Coordinates of C-alpha atoms in Angstrom, one line a residue:
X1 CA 51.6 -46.9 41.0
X2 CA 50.5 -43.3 39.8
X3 CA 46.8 -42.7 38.6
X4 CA 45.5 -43.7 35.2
X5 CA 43.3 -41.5 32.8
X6 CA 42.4 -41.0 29.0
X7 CA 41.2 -38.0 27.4
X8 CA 37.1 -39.2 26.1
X9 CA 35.1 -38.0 23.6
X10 CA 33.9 -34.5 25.1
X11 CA 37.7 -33.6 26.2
X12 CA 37.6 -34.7 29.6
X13 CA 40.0 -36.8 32.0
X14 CA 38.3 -39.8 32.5
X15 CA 39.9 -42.1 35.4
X16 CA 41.0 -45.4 34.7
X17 CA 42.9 -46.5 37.8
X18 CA 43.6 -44.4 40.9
X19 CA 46.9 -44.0 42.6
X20 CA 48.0 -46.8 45.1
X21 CA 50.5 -49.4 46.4
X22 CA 51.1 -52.8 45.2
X23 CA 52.7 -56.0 46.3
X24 CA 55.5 -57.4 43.5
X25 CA 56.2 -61.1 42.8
X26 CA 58.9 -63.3 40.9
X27 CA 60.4 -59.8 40.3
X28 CA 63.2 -60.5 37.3
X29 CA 65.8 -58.4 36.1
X30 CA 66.7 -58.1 32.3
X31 CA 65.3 -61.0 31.4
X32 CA 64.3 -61.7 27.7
X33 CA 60.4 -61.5 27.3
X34 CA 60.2 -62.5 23.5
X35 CA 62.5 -59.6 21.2
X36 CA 62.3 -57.4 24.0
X37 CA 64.7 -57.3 27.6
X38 CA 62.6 -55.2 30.0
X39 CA 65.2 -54.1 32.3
X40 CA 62.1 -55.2 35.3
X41 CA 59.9 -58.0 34.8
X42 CA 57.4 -58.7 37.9
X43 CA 54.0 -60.2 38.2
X44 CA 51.2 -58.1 39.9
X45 CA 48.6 -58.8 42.6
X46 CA 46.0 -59.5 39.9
X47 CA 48.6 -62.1 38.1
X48 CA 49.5 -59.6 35.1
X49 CA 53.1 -59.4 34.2
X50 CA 53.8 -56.0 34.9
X51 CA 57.3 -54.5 32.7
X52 CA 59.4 -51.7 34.7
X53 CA 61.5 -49.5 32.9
X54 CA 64.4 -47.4 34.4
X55 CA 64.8 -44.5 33.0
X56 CA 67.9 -42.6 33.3
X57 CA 69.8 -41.1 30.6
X58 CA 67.0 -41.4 28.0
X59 CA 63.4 -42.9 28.1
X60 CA 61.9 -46.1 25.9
X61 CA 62.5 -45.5 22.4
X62 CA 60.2 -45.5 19.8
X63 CA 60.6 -49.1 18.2
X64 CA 60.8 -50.8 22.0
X65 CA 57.4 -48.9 22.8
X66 CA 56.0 -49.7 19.1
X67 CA 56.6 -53.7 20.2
X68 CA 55.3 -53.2 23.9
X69 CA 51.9 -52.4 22.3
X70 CA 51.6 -55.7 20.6
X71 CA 52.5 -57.4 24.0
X72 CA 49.2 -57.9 26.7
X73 CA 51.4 -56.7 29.6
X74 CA 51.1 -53.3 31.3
X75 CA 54.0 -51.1 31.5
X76 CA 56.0 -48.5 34.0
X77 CA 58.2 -46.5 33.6
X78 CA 60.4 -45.1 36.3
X79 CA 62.5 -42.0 36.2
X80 CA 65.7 -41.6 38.0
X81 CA 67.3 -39.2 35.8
X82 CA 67.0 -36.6 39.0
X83 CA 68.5 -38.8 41.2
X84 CA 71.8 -39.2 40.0
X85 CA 73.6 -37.9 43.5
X86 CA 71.8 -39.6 45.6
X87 CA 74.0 -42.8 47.5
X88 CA 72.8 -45.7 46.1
X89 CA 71.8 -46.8 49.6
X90 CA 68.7 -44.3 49.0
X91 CA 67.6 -45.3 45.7
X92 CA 65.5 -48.2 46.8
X93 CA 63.1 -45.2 48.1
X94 CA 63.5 -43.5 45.4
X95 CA 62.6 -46.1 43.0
X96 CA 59.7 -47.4 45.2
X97 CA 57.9 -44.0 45.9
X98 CA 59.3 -40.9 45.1
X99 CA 60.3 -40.7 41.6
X100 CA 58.4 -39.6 38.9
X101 CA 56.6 -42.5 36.5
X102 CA 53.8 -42.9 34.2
X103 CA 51.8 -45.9 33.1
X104 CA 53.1 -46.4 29.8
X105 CA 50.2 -49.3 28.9
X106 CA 47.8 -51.1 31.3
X107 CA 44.6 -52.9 30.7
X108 CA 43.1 -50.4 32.9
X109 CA 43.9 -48.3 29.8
X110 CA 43.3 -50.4 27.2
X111 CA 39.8 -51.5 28.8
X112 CA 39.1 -47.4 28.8
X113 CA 40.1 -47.2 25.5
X114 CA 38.1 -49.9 23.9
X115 CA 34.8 -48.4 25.7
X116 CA 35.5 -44.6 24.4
X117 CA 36.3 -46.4 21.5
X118 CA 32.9 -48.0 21.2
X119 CA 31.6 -44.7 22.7
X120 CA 33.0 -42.9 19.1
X121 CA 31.6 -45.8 17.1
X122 CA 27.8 -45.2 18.8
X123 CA 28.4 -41.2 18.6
X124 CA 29.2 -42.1 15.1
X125 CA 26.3 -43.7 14.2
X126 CA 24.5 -41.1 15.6
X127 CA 25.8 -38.4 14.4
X128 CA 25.9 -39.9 10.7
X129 CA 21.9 -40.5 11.4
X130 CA 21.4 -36.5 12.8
X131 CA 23.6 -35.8 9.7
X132 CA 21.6 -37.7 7.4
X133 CA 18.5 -36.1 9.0
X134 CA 19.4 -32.9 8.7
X135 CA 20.9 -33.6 5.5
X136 CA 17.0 -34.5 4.4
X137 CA 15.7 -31.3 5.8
X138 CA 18.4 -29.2 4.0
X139 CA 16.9 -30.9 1.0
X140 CA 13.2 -30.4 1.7
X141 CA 12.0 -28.0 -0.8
X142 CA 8.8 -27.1 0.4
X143 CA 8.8 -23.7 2.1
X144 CA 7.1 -21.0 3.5
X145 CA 5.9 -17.4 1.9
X146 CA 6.0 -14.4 4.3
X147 CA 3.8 -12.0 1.8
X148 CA 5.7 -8.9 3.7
X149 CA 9.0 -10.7 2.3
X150 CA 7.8 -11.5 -1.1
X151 CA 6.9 -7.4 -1.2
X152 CA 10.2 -7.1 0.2
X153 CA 11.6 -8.9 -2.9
X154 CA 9.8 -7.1 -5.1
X155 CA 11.1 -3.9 -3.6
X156 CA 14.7 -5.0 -4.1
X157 CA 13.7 -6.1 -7.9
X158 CA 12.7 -2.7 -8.4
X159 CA 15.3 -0.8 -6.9
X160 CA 17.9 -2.4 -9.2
X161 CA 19.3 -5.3 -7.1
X162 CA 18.0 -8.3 -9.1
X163 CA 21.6 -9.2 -10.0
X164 CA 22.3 -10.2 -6.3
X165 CA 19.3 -12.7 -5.5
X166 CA 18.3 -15.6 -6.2
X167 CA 15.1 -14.9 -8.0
X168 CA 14.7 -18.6 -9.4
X169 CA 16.2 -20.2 -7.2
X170 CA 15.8 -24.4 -6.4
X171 CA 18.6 -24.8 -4.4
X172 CA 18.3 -26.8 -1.2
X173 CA 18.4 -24.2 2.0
X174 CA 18.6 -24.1 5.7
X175 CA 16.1 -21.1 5.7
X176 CA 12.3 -22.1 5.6
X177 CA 11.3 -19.2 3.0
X178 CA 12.7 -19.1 -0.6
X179 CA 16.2 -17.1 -1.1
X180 CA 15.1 -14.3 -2.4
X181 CA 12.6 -13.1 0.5
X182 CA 15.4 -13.3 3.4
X183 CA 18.2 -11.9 0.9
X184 CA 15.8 -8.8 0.4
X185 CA 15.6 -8.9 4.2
X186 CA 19.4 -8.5 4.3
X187 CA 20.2 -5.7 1.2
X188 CA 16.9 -3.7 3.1
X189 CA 19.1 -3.5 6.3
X190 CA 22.2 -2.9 4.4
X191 CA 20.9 -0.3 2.8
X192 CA 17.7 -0.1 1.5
X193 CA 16.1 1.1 4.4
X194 CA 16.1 4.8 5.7
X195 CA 18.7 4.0 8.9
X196 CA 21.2 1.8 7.2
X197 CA 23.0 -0.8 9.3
X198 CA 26.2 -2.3 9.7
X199 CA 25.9 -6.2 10.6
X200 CA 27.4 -8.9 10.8
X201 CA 26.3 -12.8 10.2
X202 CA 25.4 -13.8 13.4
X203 CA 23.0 -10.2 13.6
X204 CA 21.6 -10.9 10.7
X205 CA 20.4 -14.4 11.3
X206 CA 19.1 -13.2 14.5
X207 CA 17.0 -10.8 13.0
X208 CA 15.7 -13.6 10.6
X209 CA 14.8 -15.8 13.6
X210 CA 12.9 -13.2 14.9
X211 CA 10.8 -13.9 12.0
X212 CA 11.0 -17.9 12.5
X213 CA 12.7 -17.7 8.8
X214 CA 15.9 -20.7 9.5
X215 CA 14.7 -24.4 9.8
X216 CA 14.9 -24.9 13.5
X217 CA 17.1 -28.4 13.3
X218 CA 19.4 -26.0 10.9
X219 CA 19.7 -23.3 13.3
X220 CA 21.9 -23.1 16.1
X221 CA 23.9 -25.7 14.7
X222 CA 28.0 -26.2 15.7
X223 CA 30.8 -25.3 13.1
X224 CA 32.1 -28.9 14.3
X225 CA 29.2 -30.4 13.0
X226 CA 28.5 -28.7 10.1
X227 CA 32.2 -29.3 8.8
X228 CA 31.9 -33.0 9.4
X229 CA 28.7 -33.0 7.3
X230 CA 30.5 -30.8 4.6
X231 CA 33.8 -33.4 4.6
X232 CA 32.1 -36.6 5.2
X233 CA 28.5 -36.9 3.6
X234 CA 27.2 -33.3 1.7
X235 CA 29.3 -30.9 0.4
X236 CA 27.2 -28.3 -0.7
X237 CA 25.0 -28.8 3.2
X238 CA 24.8 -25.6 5.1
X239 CA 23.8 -23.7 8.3
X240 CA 21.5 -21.1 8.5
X241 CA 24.6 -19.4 9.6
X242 CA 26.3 -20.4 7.4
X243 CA 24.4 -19.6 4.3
X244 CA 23.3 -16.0 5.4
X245 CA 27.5 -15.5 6.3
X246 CA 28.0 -16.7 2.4
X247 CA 25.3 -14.6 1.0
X248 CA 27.2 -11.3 2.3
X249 CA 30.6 -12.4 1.4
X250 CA 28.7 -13.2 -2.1
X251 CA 27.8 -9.3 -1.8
X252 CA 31.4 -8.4 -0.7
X253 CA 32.4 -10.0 -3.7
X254 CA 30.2 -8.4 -6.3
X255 CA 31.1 -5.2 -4.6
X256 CA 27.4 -3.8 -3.4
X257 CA 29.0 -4.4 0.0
X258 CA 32.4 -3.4 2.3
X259 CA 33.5 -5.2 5.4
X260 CA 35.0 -3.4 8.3
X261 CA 37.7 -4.1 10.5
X262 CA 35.2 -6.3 12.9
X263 CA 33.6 -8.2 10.6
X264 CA 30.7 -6.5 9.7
X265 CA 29.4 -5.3 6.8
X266 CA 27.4 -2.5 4.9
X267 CA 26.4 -1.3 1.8
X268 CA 28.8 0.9 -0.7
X269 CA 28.0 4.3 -1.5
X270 CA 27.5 3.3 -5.0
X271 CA 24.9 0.8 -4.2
X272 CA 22.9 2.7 -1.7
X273 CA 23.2 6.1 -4.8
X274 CA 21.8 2.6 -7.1
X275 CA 19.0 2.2 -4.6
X276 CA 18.3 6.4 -4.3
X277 CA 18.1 6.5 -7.8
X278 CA 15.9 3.3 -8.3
X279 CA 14.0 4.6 -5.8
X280 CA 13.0 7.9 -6.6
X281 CA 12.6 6.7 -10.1
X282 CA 10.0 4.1 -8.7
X283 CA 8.1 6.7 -6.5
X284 CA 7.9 9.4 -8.9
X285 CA 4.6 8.1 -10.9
X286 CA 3.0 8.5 -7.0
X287 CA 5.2 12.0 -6.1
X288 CA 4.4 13.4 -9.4
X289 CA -0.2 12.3 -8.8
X290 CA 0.4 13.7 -5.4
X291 CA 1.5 16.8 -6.4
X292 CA -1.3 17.3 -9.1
X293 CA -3.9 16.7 -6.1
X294 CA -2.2 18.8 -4.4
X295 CA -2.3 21.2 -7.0
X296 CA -6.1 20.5 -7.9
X297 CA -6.6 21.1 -4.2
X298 CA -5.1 24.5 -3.7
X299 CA -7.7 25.6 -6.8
X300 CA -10.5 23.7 -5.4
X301 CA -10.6 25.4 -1.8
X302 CA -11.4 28.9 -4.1
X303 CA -14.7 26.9 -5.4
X304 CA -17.7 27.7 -3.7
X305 CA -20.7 25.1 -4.4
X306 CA -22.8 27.7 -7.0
X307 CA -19.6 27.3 -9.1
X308 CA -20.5 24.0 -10.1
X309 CA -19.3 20.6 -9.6
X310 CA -16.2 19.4 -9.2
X311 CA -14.3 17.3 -12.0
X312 CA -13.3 13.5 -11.3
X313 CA -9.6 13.7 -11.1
X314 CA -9.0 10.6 -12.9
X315 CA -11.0 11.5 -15.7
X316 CA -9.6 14.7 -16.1
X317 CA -6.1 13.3 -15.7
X318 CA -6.7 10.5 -18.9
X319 CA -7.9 13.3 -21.0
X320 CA -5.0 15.9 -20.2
X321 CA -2.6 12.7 -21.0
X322 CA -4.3 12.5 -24.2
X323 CA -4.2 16.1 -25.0
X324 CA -0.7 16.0 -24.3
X325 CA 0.0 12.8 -27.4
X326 CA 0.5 10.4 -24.0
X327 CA -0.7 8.0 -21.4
X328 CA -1.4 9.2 -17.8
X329 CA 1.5 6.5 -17.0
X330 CA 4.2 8.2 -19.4
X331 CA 3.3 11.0 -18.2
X332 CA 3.6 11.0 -14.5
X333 CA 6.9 8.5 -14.9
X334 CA 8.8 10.2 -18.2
X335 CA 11.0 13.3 -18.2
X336 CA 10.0 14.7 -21.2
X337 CA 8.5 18.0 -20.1
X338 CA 4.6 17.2 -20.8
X339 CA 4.2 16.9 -17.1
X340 CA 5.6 20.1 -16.1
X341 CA 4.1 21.9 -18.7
X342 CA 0.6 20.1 -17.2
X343 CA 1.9 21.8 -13.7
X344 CA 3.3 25.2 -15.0
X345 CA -0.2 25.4 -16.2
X346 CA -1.9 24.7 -13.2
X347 CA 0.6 27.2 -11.2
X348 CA -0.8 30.0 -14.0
X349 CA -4.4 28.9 -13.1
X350 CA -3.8 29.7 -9.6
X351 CA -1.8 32.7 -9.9
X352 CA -4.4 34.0 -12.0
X353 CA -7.1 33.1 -9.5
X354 CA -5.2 35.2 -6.8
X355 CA -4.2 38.2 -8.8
X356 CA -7.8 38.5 -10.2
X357 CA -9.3 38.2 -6.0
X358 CA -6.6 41.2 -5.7
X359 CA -8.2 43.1 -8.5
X360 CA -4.9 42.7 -10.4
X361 CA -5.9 40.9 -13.5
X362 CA -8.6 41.6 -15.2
X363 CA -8.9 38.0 -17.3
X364 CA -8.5 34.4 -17.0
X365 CA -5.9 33.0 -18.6
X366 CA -6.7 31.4 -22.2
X367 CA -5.8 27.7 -21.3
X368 CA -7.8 26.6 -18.0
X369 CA -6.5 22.9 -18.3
X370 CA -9.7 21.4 -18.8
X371 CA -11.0 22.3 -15.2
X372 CA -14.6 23.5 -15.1
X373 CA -14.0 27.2 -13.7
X374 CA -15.8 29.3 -16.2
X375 CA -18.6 30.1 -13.6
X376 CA -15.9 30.5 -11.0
X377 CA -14.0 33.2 -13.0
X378 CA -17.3 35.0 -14.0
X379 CA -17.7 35.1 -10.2
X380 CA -14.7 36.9 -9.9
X381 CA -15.3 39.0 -12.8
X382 CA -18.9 39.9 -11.2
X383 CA -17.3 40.6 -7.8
X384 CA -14.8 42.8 -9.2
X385 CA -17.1 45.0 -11.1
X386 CA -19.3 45.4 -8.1
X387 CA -16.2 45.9 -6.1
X388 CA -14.9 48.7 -8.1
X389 CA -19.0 50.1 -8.5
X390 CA -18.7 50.2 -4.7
X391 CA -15.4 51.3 -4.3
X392 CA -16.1 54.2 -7.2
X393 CA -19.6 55.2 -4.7
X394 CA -17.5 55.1 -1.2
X395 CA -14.9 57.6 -3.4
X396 CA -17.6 60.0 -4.3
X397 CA -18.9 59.9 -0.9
X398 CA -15.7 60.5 0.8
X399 CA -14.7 63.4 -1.6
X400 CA -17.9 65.6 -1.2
X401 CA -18.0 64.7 2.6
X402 CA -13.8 66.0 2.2
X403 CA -15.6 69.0 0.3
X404 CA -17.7 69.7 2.6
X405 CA -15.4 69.3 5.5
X406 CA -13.4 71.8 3.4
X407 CA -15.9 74.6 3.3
X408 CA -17.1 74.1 6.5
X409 CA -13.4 75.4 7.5
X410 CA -13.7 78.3 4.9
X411 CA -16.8 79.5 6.6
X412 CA -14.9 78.6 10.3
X413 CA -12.5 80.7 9.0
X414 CA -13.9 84.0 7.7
X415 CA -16.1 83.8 10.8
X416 CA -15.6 87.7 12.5
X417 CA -13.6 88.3 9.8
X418 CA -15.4 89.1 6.8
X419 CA -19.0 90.2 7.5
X420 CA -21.1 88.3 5.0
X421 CA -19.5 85.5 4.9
X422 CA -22.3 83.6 2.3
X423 CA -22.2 86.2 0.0
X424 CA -18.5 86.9 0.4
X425 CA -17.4 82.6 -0.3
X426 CA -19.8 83.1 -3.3
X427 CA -18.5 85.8 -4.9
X428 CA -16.2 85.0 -7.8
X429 CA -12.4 85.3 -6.5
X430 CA -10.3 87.0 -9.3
X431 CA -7.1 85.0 -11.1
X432 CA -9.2 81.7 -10.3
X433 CA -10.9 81.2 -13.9
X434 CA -14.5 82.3 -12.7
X435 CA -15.0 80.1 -9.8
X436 CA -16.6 81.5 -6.5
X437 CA -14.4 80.7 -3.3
X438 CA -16.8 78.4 -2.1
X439 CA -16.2 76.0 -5.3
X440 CA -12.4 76.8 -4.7
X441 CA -12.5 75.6 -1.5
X442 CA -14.9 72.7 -2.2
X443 CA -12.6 71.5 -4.9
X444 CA -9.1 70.6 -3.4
X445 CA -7.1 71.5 -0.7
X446 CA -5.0 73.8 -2.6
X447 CA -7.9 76.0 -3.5
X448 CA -9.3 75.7 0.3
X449 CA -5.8 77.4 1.1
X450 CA -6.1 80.3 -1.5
X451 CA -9.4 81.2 0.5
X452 CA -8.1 80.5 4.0
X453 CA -5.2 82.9 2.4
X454 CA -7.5 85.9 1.3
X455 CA -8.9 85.9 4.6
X456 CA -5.5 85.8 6.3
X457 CA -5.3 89.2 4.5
X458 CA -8.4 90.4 5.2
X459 CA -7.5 89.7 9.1
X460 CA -4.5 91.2 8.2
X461 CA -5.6 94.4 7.0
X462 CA -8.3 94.7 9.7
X463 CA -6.2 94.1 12.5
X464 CA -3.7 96.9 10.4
X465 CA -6.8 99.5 10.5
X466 CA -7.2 98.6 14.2
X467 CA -3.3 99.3 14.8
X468 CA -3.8 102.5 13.0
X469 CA -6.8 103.8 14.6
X470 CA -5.5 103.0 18.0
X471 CA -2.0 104.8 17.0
X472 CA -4.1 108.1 15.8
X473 CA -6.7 108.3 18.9
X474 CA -3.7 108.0 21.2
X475 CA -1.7 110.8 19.3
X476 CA -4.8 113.2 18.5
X477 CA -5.7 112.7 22.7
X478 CA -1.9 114.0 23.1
X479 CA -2.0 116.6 20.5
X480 CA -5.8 118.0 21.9
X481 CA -3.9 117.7 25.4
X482 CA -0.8 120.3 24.4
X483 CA -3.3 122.2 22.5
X484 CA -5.1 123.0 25.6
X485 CA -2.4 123.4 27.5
X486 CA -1.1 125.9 25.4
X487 CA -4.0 127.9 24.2
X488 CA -6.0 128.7 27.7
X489 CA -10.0 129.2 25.9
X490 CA -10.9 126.0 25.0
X491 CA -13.1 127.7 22.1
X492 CA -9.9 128.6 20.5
X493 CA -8.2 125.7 21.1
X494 CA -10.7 123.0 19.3
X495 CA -10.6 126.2 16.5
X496 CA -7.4 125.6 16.0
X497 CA -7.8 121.8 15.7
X498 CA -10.3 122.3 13.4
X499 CA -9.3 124.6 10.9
X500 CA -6.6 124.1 7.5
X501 CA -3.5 124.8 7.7
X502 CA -0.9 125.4 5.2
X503 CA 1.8 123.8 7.1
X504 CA 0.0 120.8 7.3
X505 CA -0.4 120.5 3.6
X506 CA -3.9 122.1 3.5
X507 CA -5.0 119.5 6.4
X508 CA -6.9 120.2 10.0
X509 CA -4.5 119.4 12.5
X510 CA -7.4 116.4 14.5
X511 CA -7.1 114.9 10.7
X512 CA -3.4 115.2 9.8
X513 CA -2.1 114.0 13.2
X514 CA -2.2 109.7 13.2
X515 CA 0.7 108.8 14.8
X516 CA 4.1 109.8 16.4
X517 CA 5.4 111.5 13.0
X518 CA 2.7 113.4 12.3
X519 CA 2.1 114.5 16.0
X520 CA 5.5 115.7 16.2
X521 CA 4.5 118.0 13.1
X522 CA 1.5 119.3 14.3
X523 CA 3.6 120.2 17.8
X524 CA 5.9 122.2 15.7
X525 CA 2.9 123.9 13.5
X526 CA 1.6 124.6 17.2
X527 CA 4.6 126.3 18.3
X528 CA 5.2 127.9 15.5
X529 CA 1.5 129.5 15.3
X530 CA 1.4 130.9 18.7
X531 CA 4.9 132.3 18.6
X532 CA 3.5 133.7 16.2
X533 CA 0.9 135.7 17.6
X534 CA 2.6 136.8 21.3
X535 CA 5.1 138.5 18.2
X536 CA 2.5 140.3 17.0
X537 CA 1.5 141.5 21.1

């Protein structure tokens, strides 16, 4: 006899009766047991009548085993089918050990069967009282409020995804806080924070047990059982799993959200431009304040304390909005231009404030928005007259010290060349409109260089006169030295030198000769005179 098992509740083999070797009695062949001929009727060791089936060309058919079912017997069948060559000498070993066979019905199996029967009726009644159970807590509507989540929600509201939560919602839940707050938890990390993510169900609801959102006898729960609750009890029942994996193919649906190729989703381009837009729409009230403080700032570091005090922002700011036909909330959330006009202002205030420190600007500008700067821009006025008072004195002081420094190099200059040089720089210098050289020099550089010029010339000449006197003493020494050499008495030759001659234009040779011309006349006058007289010898 082979061994006996059934398949049980969990999927495993459970054994009913272990392989083994029995003794047969009153063994009966095709003998009719009510409507049925088993071709092998026997009684067992424990008394049970125990049906053998032969199977050979084909096995019981459905109808025989349909009435072996209604019988209390236990049934075997054999199969020889293989065997069909073998003598039929052998068959008895065949039939007795080797081939194949299966335990058709037993009550071995039918005792098993009854106990995983009553094994599914208890697990039943279990699992109808977890499912009721659970049931109840799906149904509990009390719930916890996470104040991060209900800002959260509020976030979402604002950003323009109201249409995809359940704001009002009284629905039962597996989650422990109301719809909304773990459905803003899920469009945030779709899309509304700065790093977007891609997730899936099973990510998501981790992330919202990190938070201890999901009802713990809800969570972790098996698709088996929550389909049995869905088909036999609740329909609408759901895990935690279950309901966040709804809620985003809710959002695939409406199209705020696309699913990838693995399952996961994230947020549309659309939606997140939705959430940009809502957003900077939302911020700009606290973007558009910050950058009027920061304006305010950038004029209140030029304050010193003797300016005055300082305005209270928020005062000032109700009263500009007022000035302006608005409220401070219209104006720092509407486009209409009031609040750049309220900045453009500012930006002149500023500018002004750094062109007039630069001495560019003479005046503040007419419209001072409000801000209490009068003393600050007479400040500026004060510092800039006194600048330019001090700036005018350091000008005067460096011209007459440039003046100065200006005749000191006239005087440098004429130094050894003219010889007084005081009465000389003030003497009037002709062509200059009656001013003395000194004032010419004292007033500009050109005129310094008209006086450095007239005593260039004067060095000029001088050093002319000293060219020419140097050229004449060397040519009279040469003309006194032929002179003497020709005319032996020395008497008669410093007579000669001495007296006018016609040759020489009326003039004594010492004061006609001055250089290389005129010595080479004189020599020829020379020669000329004492040929002269050895003629007359």
């Amino acid at each position: 006899m082979p061994d006996t098992w059934m398949t049980d509740l969990d999927g495993k083999r459970r054994p009913a009766t272990s392989r083994q070797s029995i003794a047969l009695s009153d063994v009966q062949l095709e003998v009719a047991e009510g409507d049925l001929i088993p071709d092998i009727v026997a009684i067992g060791p424990d008394g049970r009548k125990l049906f053998i089936e032969i199977k050979n060309t084909h096995g019981c058919p459905p109808e025989k085993l349909d009435k072996l079912a209604t019988m209390d017997v236990d049934v075997l069948e054999i199969d020889v089918s293989g065997y069909g060559a073998h003598p039929l000498d052998d068959l008895d070993e065949v039939i007795l050990d080797l081939a194949p066979r299966v335990v058709i019905q037993s009550a071995a199996l039918r005792a098993m069967a009854m106990t995983i029967a009553d094994e599914r009726t208890a697990r039943e009644a279990n699992r109808q009282t977890d499912a009721s159970r659970r049931i109840a807590l799906y149904r509990d509507h009390p719930m916890l409020n996470s104040p991060r989540a209900a800002e959260l929600a509020d976030e979402m509201v604002a950003l323009g995804l109201a249409d995809y939560m359940d704001l009002d919602d009284t629905q039962p839940s597996a989650l422990r806080v109301p719809r909304r707050q773990w459905q803003a938890a899920v469009l945030y990390r779709l899309g509304a924070t700065i790093y977007p993510d891609k997730v899936d169900a099973v990510d998501m609801l981790e992330r919202l047990r990190q938070r201890k959102w999901p009802k713990p006898e809800l969570d972790f729960m098996s698709s088996e059982d929550t389909d049995w609750i869905t088909k036999h009890i609740a329909p609408d029942f759901k895990s935690a799993y279950e309901e966040v994996a709804s809620y985003l193919k809710r959002l695939l649906a409406s199209g705020v959200a696309h699913e990838d190729g693995r399952g996961r989703y994230y947020m549309t381009q659309s939606g997140r431009d939705t959430i940009s837009q809502a957003a900077r729409e939302r911020s700009k009230p606290v973007v558009r304040r910050q950058e009027l403080d920061d304006a305010l700032e950038e004029i209140r570091d030029y304050i010193v304390p003797d300016d005055g005090d300082w305005l209270d922002v928020d005062v000032w700011l109700d009263e500009r909005a007022g000035e302006l036909g608005t409220s401070v909330a219209n104006l720092l959330q509407h486009d209409d231009g009031r609040f750049d006009h309220l900045m453009g202002t500012l930006k002149t205030v500023r500018t002004s404030i750094m062109r007039m420190q630069l001495s560019r600007q003479d005046e503040p500008p007419e419209d001072l928005a409000g801000l209490p700067l009068d003393k600050f821009f007479l400040r500026l006025q004060t510092a800039r007259f006194e600048a330019e008072e001090r700036a005018q004195q350091d000008r005067d002081v460096r011209l007459k010290r440039e003046a100065e420094d200006r005749v000191a190099e006239a005087i440098q200059a004429a130094n050894w060349v003219v010889a007084d040089r005081t009465t000389w720089l003030d003497t009037v210098r002709p062509d200059s409109d009656g001013m003395t050289r000194r004032a010419l020099a004292a007033g500009s550089r050109r005129g310094l260089g008209k006086v450095l010029g007239d005593i260039a010339k004067i060095r000029a000449e001088k050093a002319a006169e000293q060219r020419a006197e140097a050229y004449r003493t060397t040519a009279l020494d040469r003309l006194r030295a032929e002179v003497v050499r020709v005319i032996s008495r020395p008497d008669h030759a410093d007579l000669w030198l001495r007296q006018s001659m016609r040759q020489l234009e009326g003039a004594r040779p010492q004061d006609y000769c001055v250089d290389e011309t005129t010595l080479a006349r004189c020599l020829e006058v020379l020669a000329e005179t004492q040929g002269q007289q050895r003629r007359r010898r």
